[in-house]
Coordinates of C-alpha atoms in Angstrom, one line a residue:
Chain Z
X572 CA -28.7 -82.8 -9.8
X573 CA -27.0 -79.4 -10.0
X574 CA -28.8 -76.2 -10.1
X575 CA -28.9 -73.9 -13.1
X576 CA -30.1 -70.3 -12.8
X577 CA -31.4 -68.8 -16.1
X578 CA -31.0 -65.1 -15.4
X579 CA -33.2 -62.6 -17.3
X580 CA -30.7 -59.7 -17.4
X581 CA -32.6 -56.8 -18.9
X582 CA -34.7 -54.8 -16.5
X583 CA -36.0 -52.0 -18.8
X584 CA -39.7 -51.6 -19.6
X585 CA -40.9 -53.4 -22.8
X586 CA -37.9 -55.8 -22.7
X587 CA -38.1 -59.1 -24.6
X588 CA -35.9 -60.8 -22.1
X589 CA -38.7 -62.7 -20.2
X590 CA -40.0 -64.3 -23.4
X591 CA -36.5 -65.5 -24.4
X592 CA -35.8 -66.6 -20.8
X593 CA -39.0 -68.7 -20.6
X594 CA -38.2 -70.4 -23.9
X595 CA -34.7 -71.2 -22.8
X596 CA -35.8 -72.4 -19.3
X597 CA -38.3 -74.8 -20.9
X598 CA -35.6 -76.0 -23.3
X599 CA -33.2 -76.6 -20.3
X600 CA -35.9 -78.5 -18.4
X601 CA -36.4 -80.8 -21.5
X602 CA -32.6 -81.3 -21.6
X603 CA -32.7 -82.7 -18.1
X604 CA -29.1 -82.0 -17.0
X605 CA -30.0 -79.4 -14.4
X606 CA -32.5 -78.4 -11.8
X607 CA -33.6 -75.2 -13.6
X608 CA -34.7 -71.9 -12.1
X609 CA -35.7 -68.8 -13.9
X610 CA -34.4 -65.6 -12.1
X611 CA -35.6 -62.2 -13.3
X612 CA -33.4 -59.2 -12.3
X613 CA -36.6 -57.1 -12.1
X614 CA -37.6 -59.2 -9.1
X615 CA -34.0 -59.1 -7.6
X616 CA -34.4 -55.2 -7.8
X617 CA -30.8 -54.3 -7.1
X618 CA -30.0 -50.6 -7.1
X619 CA -26.6 -49.4 -8.4
X620 CA -23.9 -50.7 -6.1
X621 CA -24.6 -49.1 -2.7
X622 CA -22.7 -51.3 -0.2
X623 CA -20.0 -49.5 1.9
X624 CA -17.6 -52.4 1.8
X625 CA -15.9 -54.1 -1.1
X626 CA -17.9 -57.1 -2.4
X627 CA -14.8 -59.2 -1.9
X628 CA -15.4 -58.9 1.9
X629 CA -18.8 -60.6 1.7
X630 CA -20.0 -58.1 4.3
X631 CA -23.3 -56.7 3.1
X632 CA -25.5 -54.2 5.0
X633 CA -28.4 -54.1 2.6
X634 CA -31.1 -56.8 2.4
X635 CA -31.2 -56.6 -1.4
X636 CA -27.5 -57.5 -1.6
X637 CA -27.9 -60.3 0.9
X638 CA -30.9 -61.8 -1.0
X639 CA -28.9 -61.6 -4.3
X640 CA -25.9 -63.2 -2.6
X641 CA -28.0 -66.1 -1.4
X642 CA -29.5 -66.6 -4.8
X643 CA -26.1 -66.7 -6.6
X644 CA -24.5 -68.8 -3.9
X645 CA -27.2 -71.5 -4.4
X646 CA -26.5 -71.9 -8.1
X647 CA -24.0 -74.2 -9.7
X648 CA -24.2 -72.8 -13.2
X649 CA -25.7 -69.8 -15.0
X650 CA -27.2 -68.8 -18.3
X651 CA -27.4 -65.1 -18.8
X652 CA -30.3 -64.0 -21.1
X653 CA -28.6 -60.9 -22.3
X654 CA -29.5 -57.9 -24.4
X655 CA -27.0 -55.5 -26.0
X656 CA -27.1 -51.7 -25.6
X657 CA -24.7 -49.5 -27.6
X658 CA -22.6 -52.5 -28.6
X659 CA -22.1 -53.4 -25.0
X660 CA -23.3 -55.3 -21.9
X661 CA -26.5 -54.0 -20.2
X662 CA -25.8 -52.0 -17.0
X663 CA -28.3 -54.1 -15.1
X664 CA -26.3 -57.3 -15.7
X665 CA -22.9 -55.6 -15.1
X666 CA -24.2 -54.2 -11.8
X667 CA -25.6 -57.6 -10.7
X668 CA -22.2 -59.1 -11.4
X669 CA -20.2 -56.3 -9.6
X670 CA -22.4 -56.4 -6.4
X671 CA -21.0 -59.8 -5.4
X672 CA -17.7 -61.6 -5.6
X673 CA -16.8 -65.1 -4.3
X674 CA -20.4 -66.2 -4.9
X675 CA -19.5 -66.4 -8.6
X676 CA -16.2 -68.3 -8.3
X677 CA -15.7 -71.5 -10.3
X678 CA -19.1 -71.6 -11.8
X679 CA -19.7 -71.9 -15.6
X680 CA -21.8 -69.4 -17.5
X681 CA -23.5 -69.6 -20.9
X682 CA -25.1 -66.9 -22.9
X683 CA -28.5 -66.6 -24.6
X684 CA -27.9 -63.2 -26.3
X685 CA -30.2 -61.2 -28.4
X686 CA -30.2 -58.2 -30.6
X687 CA -30.5 -57.2 -34.3
X688 CA -27.7 -58.0 -36.7
X689 CA -25.2 -58.5 -33.9
X690 CA -27.3 -61.1 -32.0
X691 CA -26.0 -59.5 -28.8
X692 CA -22.6 -61.0 -29.4
X693 CA -20.7 -57.8 -28.7
X694 CA -22.4 -57.7 -25.3
X695 CA -21.4 -61.3 -24.7
X696 CA -17.8 -60.7 -25.6
X697 CA -17.6 -57.8 -23.2
X698 CA -19.3 -59.8 -20.4
X699 CA -16.6 -62.5 -20.8
X700 CA -14.0 -59.9 -19.8
X701 CA -15.9 -59.3 -16.6
X702 CA -16.8 -62.9 -15.7
X703 CA -13.1 -63.8 -16.1
X704 CA -12.3 -61.4 -13.2
X705 CA -14.9 -63.3 -11.2
X706 CA -13.3 -66.8 -11.8
X707 CA -16.3 -67.9 -13.8
X708 CA -15.9 -70.2 -16.8
X709 CA -17.7 -68.9 -19.9
X710 CA -18.6 -71.6 -22.3
X711 CA -17.6 -71.4 -26.0
X712 CA -21.1 -72.8 -26.9
X713 CA -23.7 -70.0 -26.9
X714 CA -27.1 -69.2 -28.2
X715 CA -27.1 -66.0 -30.2
X716 CA -30.4 -64.7 -31.5
X717 CA -30.5 -62.4 -34.5
X718 CA -33.3 -60.0 -35.1
X719 CA -35.2 -61.1 -32.0
X720 CA -38.2 -58.9 -32.6
X721 CA -39.0 -60.8 -35.8
X722 CA -39.3 -64.0 -33.7
X723 CA -42.0 -62.9 -31.3
X724 CA -45.6 -64.3 -31.7
X725 CA -48.6 -62.0 -31.4
X726 CA -48.9 -63.1 -27.8
X727 CA -45.3 -62.0 -27.2
X728 CA -43.8 -65.5 -26.8
X729 CA -40.5 -66.3 -28.5
X730 CA -40.4 -68.7 -31.5
X731 CA -36.8 -69.7 -32.1
X732 CA -35.1 -70.1 -35.5
X733 CA -34.6 -73.8 -36.4
X734 CA -30.9 -74.0 -35.5
X735 CA -31.3 -72.6 -31.9
X736 CA -32.6 -75.7 -30.0
X737 CA -29.4 -77.6 -31.1
X738 CA -27.2 -74.7 -30.0
X739 CA -29.0 -74.7 -26.6
X740 CA -28.4 -78.4 -26.2
X741 CA -24.7 -78.0 -26.9
X742 CA -24.4 -75.2 -24.4
X743 CA -26.3 -77.1 -21.7
X744 CA -24.1 -80.2 -22.3
X745 CA -21.0 -78.1 -21.8
X746 CA -22.5 -76.4 -18.7
X747 CA -23.1 -79.8 -17.1
X748 CA -19.5 -80.9 -17.8
X749 CA -17.8 -77.8 -16.6
X750 CA -20.1 -77.3 -13.5
X751 CA -19.2 -80.9 -12.4
X752 CA -15.5 -80.3 -13.1
X753 CA -15.2 -77.0 -11.3
X754 CA -17.4 -77.7 -8.2
X755 CA -14.5 -79.1 -6.2
X756 CA -12.7 -75.8 -6.4
X757 CA -15.5 -73.9 -4.8
X758 CA -14.9 -72.6 -1.2
X759 CA -16.0 -75.0 1.5
X760 CA -16.7 -77.7 -0.9
X761 CA -13.2 -78.8 -2.1
Chain K
X1088 CA -16.1 -20.3 -24.2
X1089 CA -17.2 -23.9 -24.5
X1090 CA -18.6 -25.8 -21.6
X1091 CA -16.7 -28.8 -20.1
X1092 CA -18.5 -31.2 -17.7
X1093 CA -16.2 -33.1 -15.4
X1094 CA -18.3 -36.1 -14.5
X1095 CA -17.6 -38.0 -11.2
X1096 CA -18.7 -41.5 -12.4
X1097 CA -18.6 -43.6 -9.3
X1098 CA -21.7 -43.5 -7.1
X1099 CA -20.7 -46.1 -4.5
X1100 CA -20.2 -45.3 -0.8
X1101 CA -16.6 -44.5 0.2
X1102 CA -15.6 -43.7 -3.4
X1103 CA -12.5 -41.6 -4.1
X1104 CA -14.1 -40.1 -7.3
X1105 CA -15.0 -36.7 -5.7
X1106 CA -11.4 -36.1 -4.5
X1107 CA -10.0 -36.8 -8.0
X1108 CA -12.8 -34.9 -9.7
X1109 CA -12.2 -31.8 -7.6
X1110 CA -8.5 -31.9 -8.4
X1111 CA -9.1 -32.2 -12.1
X1112 CA -11.8 -29.5 -12.2
X1113 CA -9.4 -27.1 -10.5
X1114 CA -6.7 -28.1 -13.0
X1115 CA -9.1 -27.5 -15.9
X1116 CA -10.0 -24.0 -14.6
X1117 CA -6.4 -23.1 -14.4
X1118 CA -6.0 -24.3 -18.0
X1119 CA -8.6 -21.7 -19.0
X1120 CA -9.8 -23.4 -22.2
X1121 CA -13.3 -24.2 -20.9
X1122 CA -16.1 -23.1 -18.7
X1123 CA -15.7 -25.9 -16.2
X1124 CA -18.6 -27.6 -14.3
X1125 CA -18.2 -30.6 -11.9
X1126 CA -21.1 -33.0 -12.2
X1127 CA -21.5 -35.8 -9.7
X1128 CA -23.6 -38.9 -10.7
X1129 CA -24.7 -39.2 -7.1
X1130 CA -26.6 -35.9 -7.5
X1131 CA -27.9 -37.0 -10.9
X1132 CA -29.4 -40.0 -9.1
X1133 CA -30.3 -42.1 -12.2
X1134 CA -31.9 -45.5 -11.5
X1135 CA -31.1 -48.3 -13.9
X1136 CA -32.7 -47.5 -17.3
X1137 CA -36.4 -47.3 -16.7
X1138 CA -37.8 -45.4 -19.7
X1139 CA -40.4 -47.2 -21.8
X1140 CA -39.1 -45.8 -25.1
X1141 CA -35.7 -46.2 -26.7
X1142 CA -33.3 -43.3 -25.8
X1143 CA -32.9 -42.6 -29.5
X1144 CA -36.4 -41.3 -29.6
X1145 CA -35.6 -38.6 -27.0
X1146 CA -39.0 -39.1 -25.5
X1147 CA -38.5 -39.4 -21.7
X1148 CA -41.3 -39.8 -19.2
X1149 CA -39.2 -39.6 -16.0
X1150 CA -38.0 -36.3 -14.5
X1151 CA -34.6 -37.8 -13.7
X1152 CA -34.0 -38.7 -17.3
X1153 CA -35.1 -35.2 -18.5
X1154 CA -32.8 -33.5 -16.0
X1155 CA -29.8 -35.7 -17.2
X1156 CA -30.7 -35.0 -20.8
X1157 CA -30.6 -31.2 -20.2
X1158 CA -27.3 -31.5 -18.4
X1159 CA -25.6 -33.5 -21.1
X1160 CA -27.2 -31.4 -23.9
X1161 CA -25.7 -28.3 -22.3
X1162 CA -22.1 -29.6 -22.4
X1163 CA -19.7 -29.3 -25.3
X1164 CA -17.1 -31.7 -24.0
X1165 CA -16.7 -34.2 -21.1
X1166 CA -14.1 -35.7 -18.8
X1167 CA -15.2 -38.9 -17.1
X1168 CA -13.6 -39.4 -13.7
X1169 CA -13.8 -43.2 -13.9
X1170 CA -13.1 -46.1 -11.6
X1171 CA -12.6 -49.7 -12.7
X1172 CA -14.6 -52.6 -11.3
X1173 CA -13.6 -56.2 -12.3
X1174 CA -11.4 -54.9 -15.1
X1175 CA -14.4 -53.1 -16.6
X1176 CA -16.4 -49.9 -16.7
X1177 CA -18.5 -49.0 -13.6
X1178 CA -22.3 -49.7 -14.1
X1179 CA -23.1 -46.2 -12.9
X1180 CA -21.2 -44.7 -15.9
X1181 CA -22.5 -47.2 -18.4
X1182 CA -26.1 -46.6 -17.3
X1183 CA -25.7 -42.9 -17.5
X1184 CA -24.4 -43.2 -21.1
X1185 CA -27.1 -45.7 -22.1
X1186 CA -30.0 -43.5 -20.7
X1187 CA -29.5 -40.9 -23.4
X1188 CA -28.5 -40.9 -27.1
X1189 CA -28.3 -37.9 -29.4
X1190 CA -27.3 -35.6 -26.5
X1191 CA -23.8 -37.2 -26.6
X1192 CA -23.3 -36.9 -30.4
X1193 CA -20.2 -35.2 -31.7
X1194 CA -18.8 -34.3 -28.4
X1195 CA -15.2 -35.2 -27.3
X1196 CA -14.5 -37.1 -24.1
X1197 CA -11.3 -37.5 -22.1
X1198 CA -10.7 -39.8 -19.2
X1199 CA -9.3 -39.4 -15.7
X1200 CA -9.2 -43.0 -14.7
X1201 CA -8.0 -44.5 -11.4
X1202 CA -7.3 -47.9 -10.0
X1203 CA -4.4 -49.9 -8.6
X1204 CA -1.8 -51.3 -11.1
X1205 CA -4.2 -50.9 -14.0
X1206 CA -4.8 -47.1 -13.3
X1207 CA -8.4 -47.8 -14.5
X1208 CA -7.2 -48.2 -18.1
X1209 CA -9.1 -51.4 -18.8
X1210 CA -12.3 -49.5 -17.8
X1211 CA -11.3 -46.7 -20.2
X1212 CA -10.7 -49.0 -23.1
X1213 CA -14.1 -50.6 -22.6
X1214 CA -15.8 -47.2 -22.3
X1215 CA -14.3 -46.3 -25.7
X1216 CA -16.3 -49.1 -27.3
X1217 CA -19.5 -47.6 -25.9
X1218 CA -18.9 -43.9 -26.6
X1219 CA -18.0 -44.9 -30.2
X1220 CA -21.6 -46.1 -30.5
X1221 CA -22.7 -42.6 -29.3
X1222 CA -20.7 -40.7 -31.9
X1223 CA -18.4 -39.3 -29.2
X1224 CA -14.8 -38.6 -29.9
X1225 CA -12.5 -40.2 -27.2
X1226 CA -9.2 -38.4 -26.9
X1227 CA -6.0 -40.4 -27.1
X1228 CA -4.6 -38.1 -24.4
X1229 CA -5.7 -39.3 -20.9
X1230 CA -4.9 -39.1 -17.2
X1231 CA -4.4 -42.6 -15.7
X1232 CA -3.9 -42.6 -12.0
X1233 CA -2.0 -45.7 -10.6
X1234 CA -2.5 -46.8 -7.0
X1235 CA -4.9 -43.9 -6.2
X1236 CA -5.3 -44.7 -2.6
X1237 CA -1.6 -44.0 -2.0
X1238 CA -2.2 -40.4 -3.3
X1239 CA -4.9 -39.3 -0.8
X1240 CA -4.0 -36.9 2.0
X1241 CA -5.2 -37.4 5.5
X1242 CA -8.1 -35.0 4.8
X1243 CA -9.0 -37.2 1.8
X1244 CA -7.9 -34.7 -0.9
X1245 CA -6.0 -36.0 -4.0
X1246 CA -2.3 -35.2 -4.4
X1247 CA -1.3 -36.1 -8.0
X1248 CA 2.0 -37.7 -9.0
X1249 CA 4.4 -35.2 -10.7
X1250 CA 3.6 -36.3 -14.3
X1251 CA -0.2 -35.9 -14.0
X1252 CA -0.6 -32.1 -14.4
X1253 CA 1.2 -32.2 -17.8
X1254 CA -1.0 -35.2 -18.9
X1255 CA -4.1 -33.1 -17.8
X1256 CA -3.0 -30.1 -19.9
X1257 CA -2.4 -32.3 -23.0
X1258 CA -5.8 -33.8 -22.7
X1259 CA -7.5 -30.4 -22.1
X1260 CA -5.8 -29.0 -25.2
X1261 CA -7.0 -31.9 -27.3
X1262 CA -10.6 -31.5 -25.9
X1263 CA -10.6 -27.8 -26.9
X1264 CA -9.4 -28.6 -30.4
X1265 CA -11.9 -31.4 -31.0
X1266 CA -14.9 -29.7 -29.3
X1267 CA -14.4 -26.8 -31.7
X1268 CA -14.0 -29.0 -34.7
X1269 CA -17.0 -31.2 -34.0
X1270 CA -19.4 -28.6 -32.9
X1271 CA -20.7 -27.8 -36.4
X1272 CA -21.9 -31.4 -36.8
X1273 CA -24.2 -31.2 -33.8
X1274 CA -27.9 -31.2 -34.5
X1275 CA -29.5 -27.8 -34.9
X1276 CA -26.1 -26.1 -34.9
X1277 CA -24.5 -27.2 -38.2

């Protein structure tokens, strides 16, 4: 079974990302198509890009970059649980993408985006421009969450609107299909 | 005379940003339209957004955010000396924008972008989406530098192609005009 990393992309204090990520990871485990792992960028603790060499060389001098490289290398597919700041991608996610290179190649990515009226979709659209440079395959199927703060319980857990579980299933199905199809293109495995 | 901050946006090791920034700041001083200050984001040393409250509140608990707020508040116009990573804005610049809010309002911004074939223009176009959310005015006039690594001297200083000084002048003229026009809209000054 292929490995899916559900990446909680926001790292700011008081973020809602973990609640949304936990909901989605549980949904993905129910789906059954992947070995599901929740990855929190707070735990990854990457500073802004501080490697002396280009990420395309794969030569990393810092332990934090090496750890992140090993994490991304191990995954076959990703779901980014993504907030939107100023109509754009969060710097924490952009930096996590930019710190590596070939580790991302030929892996599909889906988005669980959240925001107010925009449901984070402007951030997703911008992220698609970046992942395209990294030879990733962004799924058309996505899980956009409108007005996320209205869907948090008193204990802080996320309660999805009725249409979201079906959207999650469609995205997971497409991630399984595309991860299988693209795997032969990945270096050392083709 | 209004104050222009020329912001060196890249913070990665072995960046060429300082060489380009020093060239542009010298050019801006010759132009004479602004009191010119060179600001290096390495010195600003912002971590990824770590404030508990929304930047729109202006309530900052960290000294690094307060210092950055005072710096941006003091400026009347900006030039971002901007690299391009993966066809996109650098996380260091995006994070520096996202950490503040009203400090940016109604201030014009020009771009000295650099890259290979793209001259950093894809990063500029993406940055315009973000600065628009911050009520900044991005000038049409810009200074795009193709194949920047071919324009560095042996001592690392930047030697511009022949057309760049005129492009810099046109951008500076527009920054002066728009900084003057927009200043009355800024809070506490209108």
